[in-house]
XYZ file of C-alpha atoms in Angstrom:
580
model
C -97.704 -72.310 -21.857
C -97.831 -69.721 -24.596
C -98.372 -67.030 -22.013
C -95.263 -68.238 -20.140
C -93.163 -68.124 -23.321
C -94.373 -64.626 -24.095
C -93.453 -63.508 -20.558
C -89.957 -65.010 -20.901
C -89.469 -63.400 -24.294
C -90.621 -60.079 -22.927
C -88.208 -60.335 -19.975
C -85.319 -61.005 -22.418
C -85.890 -57.833 -24.435
C -82.822 -55.605 -24.241
C -83.165 -52.392 -22.283
C -82.686 -49.367 -24.560
C -81.325 -46.223 -22.941
C -82.317 -43.225 -25.070
C -79.830 -40.417 -25.597
C -80.066 -37.162 -27.468
C -77.755 -36.283 -30.337
C -77.532 -32.529 -30.079
C -74.905 -29.783 -30.042
C -74.184 -30.335 -26.343
C -73.539 -34.050 -26.918
C -70.959 -33.384 -29.621
C -69.439 -30.514 -27.619
C -68.802 -32.882 -24.707
C -67.293 -35.464 -27.068
C -65.026 -32.773 -28.472
C -63.857 -31.830 -24.986
C -63.124 -35.480 -24.179
C -61.012 -35.677 -27.320
C -59.149 -32.543 -26.285
C -58.378 -34.241 -22.951
C -56.568 -36.946 -24.906
C -55.026 -34.394 -27.285
C -56.897 -36.007 -30.197
C -57.343 -32.773 -32.122
C -58.663 -34.452 -35.269
C -61.513 -36.073 -33.342
C -62.163 -32.855 -31.424
C -62.431 -30.987 -34.717
C -64.833 -33.592 -36.090
C -67.105 -33.296 -33.048
C -67.010 -29.506 -33.094
C -68.072 -29.638 -36.753
C -71.048 -31.803 -35.783
C -71.959 -29.297 -33.022
C -71.945 -26.593 -35.685
C -74.270 -28.689 -37.863
C -76.801 -28.911 -35.030
C -76.514 -25.220 -34.044
C -75.303 -23.400 -37.194
C -76.346 -19.995 -35.848
C -74.380 -20.300 -32.601
C -71.151 -18.310 -33.158
C -69.459 -19.924 -30.138
C -69.478 -23.328 -31.835
C -67.810 -21.819 -34.897
C -65.185 -20.066 -32.750
C -64.406 -23.325 -30.923
C -63.832 -24.984 -34.278
C -61.613 -22.081 -35.409
C -59.657 -22.365 -32.168
C -58.926 -26.070 -32.709
C -57.783 -25.399 -36.258
C -55.492 -22.657 -34.967
C -53.953 -25.009 -32.383
C -53.391 -27.546 -35.165
C -51.559 -24.909 -37.217
C -54.285 -24.750 -39.860
C -54.467 -20.977 -39.693
C -55.998 -20.348 -43.133
C -58.949 -22.669 -42.423
C -59.381 -21.042 -39.020
C -59.482 -17.623 -40.666
C -62.161 -18.708 -43.146
C -64.414 -19.674 -40.234
C -63.701 -16.465 -38.312
C -64.506 -14.388 -41.391
C -67.776 -16.247 -41.870
C -68.735 -15.505 -38.255
C -68.119 -11.779 -38.793
C -69.706 -11.602 -42.245
C -72.685 -13.934 -41.895
C -73.440 -15.090 -38.347
C -72.681 -12.401 -35.739
C -70.831 -9.215 -36.767
C -70.886 -8.140 -33.082
C -68.334 -10.831 -32.174
C -65.487 -8.372 -32.592
C -63.069 -10.658 -30.746
C -62.855 -12.616 -33.993
C -60.699 -9.758 -35.328
C -58.272 -10.412 -32.483
C -58.219 -14.147 -33.288
C -57.578 -13.299 -36.939
C -54.664 -11.067 -35.941
C -53.114 -13.928 -33.938
C -53.485 -16.331 -36.846
C -51.939 -13.875 -39.299
C -49.042 -13.253 -36.917
C -48.392 -17.011 -36.709
C -48.441 -17.088 -40.520
C -45.890 -14.202 -40.485
C -48.362 -12.036 -42.418
C -47.671 -9.042 -40.160
C -49.409 -6.398 -42.286
C -52.631 -8.419 -42.270
C -52.208 -9.058 -38.543
C -51.831 -5.337 -37.916
C -54.922 -4.541 -39.985
C -57.050 -7.075 -38.074
C -55.715 -5.945 -34.706
C -56.405 -2.275 -35.398
C -59.887 -3.230 -36.611
C -60.453 -5.081 -33.352
C -59.332 -2.106 -31.258
C -61.403 0.306 -33.316
C -64.612 -1.700 -32.978
C -64.158 -3.073 -29.444
C -63.514 -0.032 -27.288
C -64.177 -1.912 -24.024
C -61.121 -4.004 -24.753
C -61.806 -7.568 -23.568
C -58.403 -8.566 -24.994
C -56.779 -5.192 -24.415
C -53.803 -6.569 -22.494
C -53.079 -9.260 -25.084
C -53.616 -6.810 -27.960
C -51.012 -4.497 -26.469
C -48.477 -7.343 -26.363
C -49.272 -8.233 -29.977
C -48.829 -4.583 -30.970
C -45.330 -4.644 -29.506
C -44.523 -7.758 -31.554
C -45.870 -6.188 -34.754
C -43.940 -2.972 -34.133
C -40.773 -5.054 -33.867
C -41.468 -7.206 -36.934
C -42.607 -4.281 -39.116
C -39.862 -2.020 -37.769
C -42.315 0.861 -37.332
C -45.024 1.932 -34.879
C -48.663 1.148 -35.574
C -50.917 4.104 -36.344
C -53.166 4.354 -33.305
C -54.979 7.628 -33.894
C -58.358 5.977 -34.475
C -58.161 3.405 -31.669
C -60.737 4.402 -29.099
C -59.376 2.310 -26.248
C -55.854 3.698 -26.618
C -56.761 6.973 -24.916
C -56.574 5.433 -21.469
C -54.298 2.521 -22.320
C -51.139 3.873 -20.744
C -52.942 4.803 -17.532
C -54.405 1.301 -17.498
C -50.938 -0.203 -17.938
C -49.735 1.843 -14.982
C -52.638 0.580 -12.870
C -51.813 -3.017 -13.826
C -48.202 -2.496 -12.762
C -49.418 -1.173 -9.419
C -51.683 -4.210 -8.980
C -48.798 -6.556 -9.704
C -46.677 -4.655 -7.170
C -49.390 -4.988 -4.529
C -50.101 -1.250 -4.387
C -53.855 -1.703 -4.573
C -55.083 1.641 -3.243
C -53.043 3.526 -5.851
C -54.296 1.227 -8.595
C -57.900 1.804 -7.490
C -57.497 5.577 -7.752
C -56.165 5.335 -11.316
C -58.758 2.790 -12.434
C -61.645 4.772 -10.994
C -60.345 7.827 -12.854
C -60.131 5.877 -16.138
C -63.685 4.597 -15.776
C -64.873 8.100 -14.982
C -63.485 9.230 -18.339
C -64.382 6.078 -20.271
C -67.202 4.096 -18.623
C -67.180 1.390 -21.339
C -63.509 0.479 -20.728
C -64.304 -3.023 -19.453
C -60.711 -4.159 -18.938
C -60.179 -1.279 -16.511
C -63.465 -2.046 -14.762
C -62.487 -5.714 -14.505
C -59.160 -4.844 -12.918
C -60.928 -2.423 -10.578
C -63.105 -5.276 -9.353
C -59.972 -7.348 -8.831
C -58.301 -4.519 -6.888
C -61.339 -4.194 -4.614
C -61.185 -7.950 -4.059
C -57.478 -7.825 -3.129
C -58.281 -5.077 -0.624
C -60.991 -7.255 0.921
C -63.886 -5.068 -0.293
C -66.055 -7.989 -1.384
C -69.352 -6.180 -2.047
C -67.700 -3.530 -4.196
C -65.762 -6.154 -6.149
C -68.914 -8.168 -6.965
C -70.788 -5.012 -7.961
C -67.969 -3.916 -10.275
C -67.626 -7.316 -11.955
C -71.420 -7.386 -12.348
C -71.173 -4.134 -14.299
C -68.671 -5.777 -16.664
C -70.933 -8.768 -17.250
C -73.978 -6.564 -17.760
C -72.125 -4.966 -20.676
C -70.520 -8.191 -21.934
C -72.031 -11.422 -20.533
C -69.309 -13.616 -22.045
C -66.285 -11.752 -20.633
C -64.062 -14.624 -19.482
C -61.968 -12.626 -17.012
C -65.108 -11.282 -15.341
C -66.765 -14.710 -15.214
C -63.658 -16.253 -13.639
C -63.268 -13.424 -11.131
C -66.926 -13.667 -10.145
C -66.646 -17.425 -9.657
C -63.786 -16.926 -7.200
C -65.733 -14.216 -5.385
C -68.752 -16.526 -5.023
C -66.487 -19.314 -3.774
C -65.075 -17.148 -0.973
C -68.549 -15.884 -0.055
C -69.915 -19.474 -0.042
C -72.710 -18.511 -2.445
C -73.171 -22.042 -3.742
C -76.237 -21.662 -5.970
C -74.773 -18.699 -7.875
C -71.459 -20.535 -8.185
C -73.039 -23.720 -9.561
C -74.752 -21.957 -12.462
C -71.599 -19.990 -13.233
C -69.400 -23.103 -13.240
C -71.732 -24.721 -15.788
C -70.937 -21.850 -18.154
C -67.186 -21.988 -17.517
C -66.979 -25.745 -18.133
C -68.402 -25.265 -21.630
C -65.778 -22.636 -22.480
C -62.766 -23.607 -24.580
C -60.411 -20.582 -24.667
C -57.942 -20.153 -27.502
C -55.348 -17.794 -26.027
C -52.940 -19.423 -23.503
C -53.449 -16.623 -20.972
C -57.180 -17.296 -20.993
C -56.664 -21.040 -20.681
C -54.464 -20.328 -17.656
C -57.080 -17.992 -16.146
C -59.845 -20.560 -16.614
C -57.749 -23.446 -15.282
C -56.680 -21.640 -12.101
C -60.247 -20.477 -11.514
C -61.653 -24.006 -11.826
C -58.958 -25.229 -9.463
C -59.642 -22.577 -6.836
C -63.368 -23.362 -6.829
C -62.648 -27.070 -6.409
C -63.167 -28.529 -9.890
C -59.692 -30.088 -9.944
C -60.364 -32.528 -12.793
C -61.383 -29.797 -15.238
C -58.520 -27.629 -14.004
C -55.990 -30.384 -14.647
C -57.302 -30.906 -18.172
C -56.592 -27.257 -19.018
C -53.210 -27.237 -17.253
C -52.154 -30.246 -19.337
C -53.173 -28.361 -22.483
C -50.928 -25.469 -21.472
C -47.991 -27.720 -20.628
C -48.368 -29.553 -23.939
C -48.313 -26.348 -25.997
C -45.196 -25.232 -24.120
C -45.939 -21.486 -24.175
C -46.018 -21.193 -20.374
C -44.160 -24.403 -19.546
C -41.182 -22.452 -18.215
C -43.226 -20.970 -15.375
C -42.743 -22.874 -12.092
C -46.154 -21.671 -10.898
C -47.875 -23.504 -13.787
C -46.271 -26.795 -12.736
C -47.319 -26.117 -9.133
C -50.933 -25.546 -10.183
C -50.902 -28.706 -12.292
C -49.449 -30.626 -9.339
C -52.165 -29.401 -6.961
C -54.879 -30.383 -9.442
C -53.312 -33.794 -10.043
C -52.943 -34.485 -6.306
C -56.604 -33.699 -5.699
C -57.789 -36.224 -8.285
C -55.501 -38.945 -6.947
C -52.768 -38.732 -9.596
C -49.967 -38.525 -7.033
C -47.175 -39.635 -9.363
C -48.101 -36.867 -11.810
C -48.225 -34.390 -8.928
C -44.719 -35.370 -7.836
C -43.429 -34.999 -11.401
C -44.908 -31.486 -11.699
C -43.513 -30.313 -8.348
C -40.074 -31.673 -9.214
C -40.207 -29.698 -12.469
C -41.236 -26.563 -10.552
C -38.254 -27.119 -8.269
C -35.919 -27.348 -11.269
C -37.311 -24.119 -12.746
C -37.401 -22.029 -9.554
C -34.040 -20.705 -8.281
C -35.596 -20.384 -4.788
C -37.644 -23.575 -4.579
C -39.090 -23.202 -1.067
C -42.639 -23.652 -2.346
C -42.180 -26.905 -4.330
C -39.959 -28.305 -1.551
C -42.731 -27.685 0.987
C -45.364 -29.394 -1.170
C -43.119 -32.350 -1.993
C -42.790 -32.953 1.754
C -46.542 -32.602 2.076
C -47.080 -35.061 -0.802
C -45.120 -37.713 1.076
C -47.583 -37.371 3.970
C -50.498 -37.589 1.527
C -49.118 -40.878 0.200
C -48.940 -42.230 3.772
C -52.520 -41.188 4.453
C -51.482 -38.663 7.120
C -52.819 -35.593 5.301
C -55.269 -34.644 2.586
C -54.082 -33.357 -0.784
C -53.305 -29.617 -0.649
C -55.714 -27.278 -2.447
C -53.540 -24.139 -2.385
C -53.747 -22.655 -5.916
C -51.282 -19.881 -5.084
C -47.564 -20.100 -5.627
C -46.499 -19.219 -2.106
C -46.390 -20.944 1.266
C -49.616 -21.221 3.297
C -50.181 -18.610 6.024
C -49.264 -20.827 8.967
C -46.071 -21.970 7.288
C -45.104 -18.396 6.420
C -45.616 -17.259 9.994
C -43.543 -20.151 11.319
C -40.716 -19.180 8.974
C -41.000 -15.526 9.974
C -40.884 -16.365 13.675
C -37.457 -17.882 13.013
C -36.300 -14.983 10.810
C -38.460 -11.880 11.461
C -36.223 -9.760 9.235
C -37.761 -11.529 6.214
C -41.309 -10.309 6.864
C -41.022 -6.776 5.554
C -38.958 -7.751 2.498
C -41.333 -10.579 1.537
C -44.493 -8.502 1.830
C -42.957 -5.634 -0.104
C -41.608 -7.640 -3.031
C -44.252 -10.366 -3.478
C -47.630 -8.941 -4.594
C -49.373 -12.320 -4.348
C -48.492 -12.720 -0.678
C -49.260 -9.065 -0.049
C -52.690 -9.341 -1.674
C -53.448 -12.528 0.278
C -52.688 -10.644 3.498
C -55.114 -7.851 2.619
C -57.769 -10.446 1.824
C -57.130 -12.285 5.112
C -57.416 -9.011 7.030
C -61.030 -8.820 5.859
C -62.074 -12.454 5.514
C -59.732 -14.621 7.610
C -60.549 -16.163 10.976
C -59.740 -14.266 14.166
C -56.354 -15.905 14.714
C -55.261 -15.221 11.133
C -56.389 -11.598 11.349
C -54.346 -11.133 14.517
C -51.245 -12.492 12.780
C -51.856 -10.409 9.660
C -52.285 -7.154 11.603
C -48.983 -7.705 13.365
C -47.198 -8.696 10.134
C -48.532 -5.692 8.216
C -47.143 -3.458 10.927
C -43.665 -4.496 9.819
C -44.295 -3.123 6.319
C -45.707 0.203 7.506
C -46.241 1.809 4.105
C -49.143 4.057 3.135
C -51.263 1.212 1.798
C -50.941 -0.730 5.047
C -51.831 2.348 7.080
C -54.931 2.978 4.939
C -56.009 -0.666 5.245
C -55.654 -0.666 9.038
C -57.502 2.648 9.364
C -60.359 1.232 7.257
C -60.339 -1.846 9.499
C -60.861 0.368 12.569
C -64.166 1.779 11.309
C -65.663 -1.507 10.057
C -68.612 -2.272 12.373
C -68.343 -6.015 11.625
C -64.809 -6.387 12.983
C -63.909 -7.550 16.487
C -63.204 -4.809 19.058
C -60.162 -6.618 20.421
C -58.636 -6.870 16.940
C -59.248 -3.147 16.476
C -57.335 -2.444 19.677
C -54.397 -4.413 18.303
C -54.642 -2.478 15.023
C -54.545 0.802 16.985
C -51.493 -0.464 18.837
C -49.751 -1.385 15.590
C -50.550 1.991 13.991
C -49.144 3.836 17.015
C -46.074 1.604 17.153
C -45.175 2.376 13.512
C -45.438 6.110 14.133
C -48.961 7.050 13.050
C -49.546 10.001 15.350
C -52.652 11.634 13.886
C -56.123 11.189 15.392
C -57.785 7.836 14.726
C -61.506 7.197 14.230
C -62.527 3.846 15.702
C -65.910 2.130 15.899
C -66.128 0.262 19.196
C -69.328 -1.588 20.132
C -71.402 0.410 17.661
C -70.030 3.818 18.738
C -67.582 5.875 16.693
C -64.874 7.393 18.874
C -61.927 9.606 18.008
C -58.635 8.740 19.652
C -56.629 11.926 19.935
C -53.338 12.423 18.157
C -50.334 11.003 19.977
C -46.698 11.835 20.232
C -44.580 9.687 17.940
C -42.818 6.803 19.689
C -39.582 5.279 18.555
C -40.430 2.642 15.990
C -40.287 -0.968 17.125
C -38.753 -3.203 14.450
C -40.518 -6.296 15.859
C -43.613 -7.061 17.911
C -43.093 -9.967 20.272
C -45.884 -12.393 21.170
C -45.085 -12.006 24.895
C -45.716 -8.243 24.621
C -49.044 -9.015 22.987
C -49.935 -11.457 25.765
C -49.420 -8.799 28.443
C -51.497 -6.326 26.477
C -54.357 -8.792 26.055
C -54.349 -9.689 29.765
C -54.567 -6.021 30.751
C -57.348 -5.477 28.196
C -59.309 -8.427 29.526
C -59.194 -7.113 33.119
C -59.875 -3.496 32.174
C -62.674 -4.104 29.664
C -65.554 -3.574 32.124
C -63.870 -0.882 34.242
C -62.338 1.531 31.725
C -63.693 3.257 28.647
C -62.170 2.963 25.185
C -60.070 6.125 25.471
C -58.564 4.935 28.763
C -57.804 1.517 27.264
C -56.184 3.268 24.314
C -53.991 5.232 26.709
C -52.924 1.983 28.360
C -51.903 0.592 24.944
C -50.044 3.798 24.154
C -48.204 3.615 27.478
C -47.149 0.031 26.774
C -45.808 0.926 23.337
C -44.078 3.997 24.773
C -42.368 1.918 27.459
C -41.232 -0.803 25.037
C -40.007 1.808 22.558
C -37.929 3.566 25.201
C -36.223 0.463 26.546
C -35.829 -1.407 23.243
C -33.690 -3.392 22.502
C -32.976 -3.921 26.232
C -36.511 -5.088 27.028
C -36.465 -6.985 30.358
C -37.506 -10.616 30.482
C -41.266 -10.623 30.912
C -41.692 -13.819 32.902
C -44.558 -12.564 35.072
C -47.099 -11.320 32.513
C -49.770 -10.747 35.184
C -47.510 -8.384 37.112
C -46.751 -6.284 34.034
C -50.427 -6.149 33.047
C -51.386 -5.032 36.542
C -48.684 -2.340 36.474
C -50.108 -0.982 33.217
C -53.585 -0.759 34.743
C -52.125 0.925 37.831
C -50.598 3.769 35.832
C -53.623 4.079 33.547
C -55.855 4.550 36.593
C -53.487 7.188 38.000
C -53.418 9.098 34.694
C -57.223 9.249 34.617
C -57.759 9.938 38.347
C -59.450 6.581 38.910
C -59.208 4.907 42.289
C -57.325 1.611 42.259
C -55.599 -0.209 45.117
C -52.804 -2.760 45.102
C -55.122 -5.134 46.947
C -57.630 -4.945 44.091
C -54.910 -5.549 41.500
C -53.473 -8.481 43.490
C -56.942 -10.027 43.682
C -57.723 -9.704 39.975
C -54.305 -10.388 38.400
C -52.934 -12.934 40.883
C -49.541 -11.195 41.114
C -47.973 -10.116 44.416
C -48.016 -6.476 45.521
C -44.219 -6.395 45.495
C -44.109 -7.602 41.878
C -46.709 -5.104 40.682
C -44.941 -2.271 42.490
C -41.552 -3.248 41.054
C -42.852 -3.325 37.481
C -44.755 -0.064 37.948
C -41.486 1.562 39.071
C -39.689 0.246 35.969
C -42.358 1.746 33.710
C -42.089 5.042 35.577
C -38.300 5.107 35.315
C -38.532 4.822 31.526
C -41.566 7.056 30.893
C -41.449 9.576 33.768
C -45.133 9.216 34.653
C -44.910 10.496 38.246
C -43.232 13.706 37.119
C -45.835 14.252 34.411
C -48.652 13.676 36.904
C -47.098 16.208 39.316
C -46.966 18.828 36.574
C -50.555 18.048 35.591
C -51.760 18.305 39.198
C -49.878 21.589 39.758
C -51.428 23.060 36.620
C -54.869 21.862 37.728
C -54.436 23.455 41.178
C -53.312 26.778 39.670
C -56.370 26.826 37.411
C -58.575 26.066 40.379
C-alpha cells in the first residue's frame, strides 16, 4: 500500500522544463518587445543582456539604439562613449551613431566633430553613403562646408557617388569600371567593394559577386550590407547550408539607421523569412521616415500576405496605390490578393516593386513601344533582366534576349556578347542572341562558343534596324535551325539567320503574312545551301518541311526579289570562273 502511494505521489510530481537565463534569452525577449513596440521592455531586456555579456559591444550598441529611437539621445551617447573608451575602441561606427544623436539634438558642431572623427578613423566607410547625406545636412545647418582635408575616404568619394548613380540608372558595366578603378587606388574602400559585388550580381556574374562580397567580410565580418548581399546570393544559388548560418546572424541584428533596417527587412523577405521581414517593415512604417515610399508598403504587404495576414496586406497595397501616381504594381497585386483569398493562388513572394516577368511581357506584347522606354528608365527592371539572362530558365532567357534587343545600348551589346562566349549557355539561345545583335546593327565580328568550340562569325553589312521582333519570325527561324542543325555548320546557320534578318529589314513594315512557317523555313535553307554550294533538292525540302514545292519556290522567289541573291551568286560564280 505504501509503495502504491509513493508511486502515485511520484507520478503527480510536476514536470520542470529547464531553461537558461543568458544574454541570448534576454536578447530574444527584447526583440519580442520591439515587435509590439514596447520600447521600455525592450530596453530592460537589452540591459539584462548587457549584464550577462558586459564585454560584448553589440549588446551595448543595441541598448544605445533603443534609447535613440525613444529620443533619449544623451543616455544613448553615454553608452556609445563607454563602448569607445572602455569596451572596444575599434567599433568606429559608434562615432557615426554619436553624430546622428547630436544632429537630432540640434548640436550640429558636436555632430560634425563626431562625423569627421568617424570618417578619419574608418577609411573603409561602412556608413559612407549615410555619412555623406549627414554631411550635406550639417553643411546646410552650419551654413558652411565641413573641412574634409583629413578624411581618408573622401579621396574617392565623388567617384564612388558617380558609380552609385550609374548603378541606380542600370548602367552596370560603366559602374564596374569606376568601382574597379577606385579599389585599385584604395583597396580598403569597403563601400566601393560592396557596390562592386552588387554590380557583378546585377550583371549575372555570380562567382565574381560572391568573391567580392567575401573580400568585404574578410575585412569587416559585421558589415551589414555585405551580409545581406551575400544572403541573397546564396538564396539564388540554392546554397542552403551557407544561407542557414548567415540567416542566424542576420536575425540577431537590430539596426539603428532606417536605411539599414530597410536593407535587412528586404533581405529577410527575399530569402523567405517573411515573419522577421514584416517585423522590421512595421518598425519602419511606425517611425515614418520611409512611410511615403510606395515600395515600402508593397514590401510590407508581400510579407504580411505570406504569413497569412491578408487584411494587413490589403491595407498596405491600398496605401501603395494612394502614394504611387502610376499604381500598376499595387493594382496587379490587389487583384492577385483576391485570388489568394479564394484559395486559387499562393501568396506572392515578389520583393521587387515592379511587375513579374510574365506579366511585363504580356503588357509589352500589347504595347511593344513601352519596352525600350521601361528598360531604359527603370534600373530595377533593367537589372532583373540582366540577372535573368544569366540565371533564368530557357523560356525566360529567350524573352529577355529579344526584349534587350529593343534597348540596343552599349551595355546590352556587351551583355549579349558575353553571353555568346559562355560555355554553359544553350547553343540555340546563342543563335538568337547573334540574330538580335545583327538586327540592331552590330556589324563587327562576333566570337561565339558553340558545342565547346570557339568560332568567329565574320563582320556583316549593317541591316536596317527592326523596331520589333515578332514571335512568328522567331518561329520560322527556329524551324529552319531545327532542320539544318545536323546538315550545316555554325557559319552556314549564321548566314541563314543573317539572310532572314536582311529580308525582314528590307520589306519592313510591309512584311507578308507568314501563315505557312514551314514553307518560309524551307526557302531559307534553300538559299543558304545555294550560297554555300551545297546540294539540296526541292524533293528533299518537301520531305523534311512538309510544305509543297510550289510554296517553297514562291517564298524563295520573294526572298530573292528583296535581297537579290541570284544576281549576287552570278557575280560570285563569274569571279570564281575568272580566277580559275
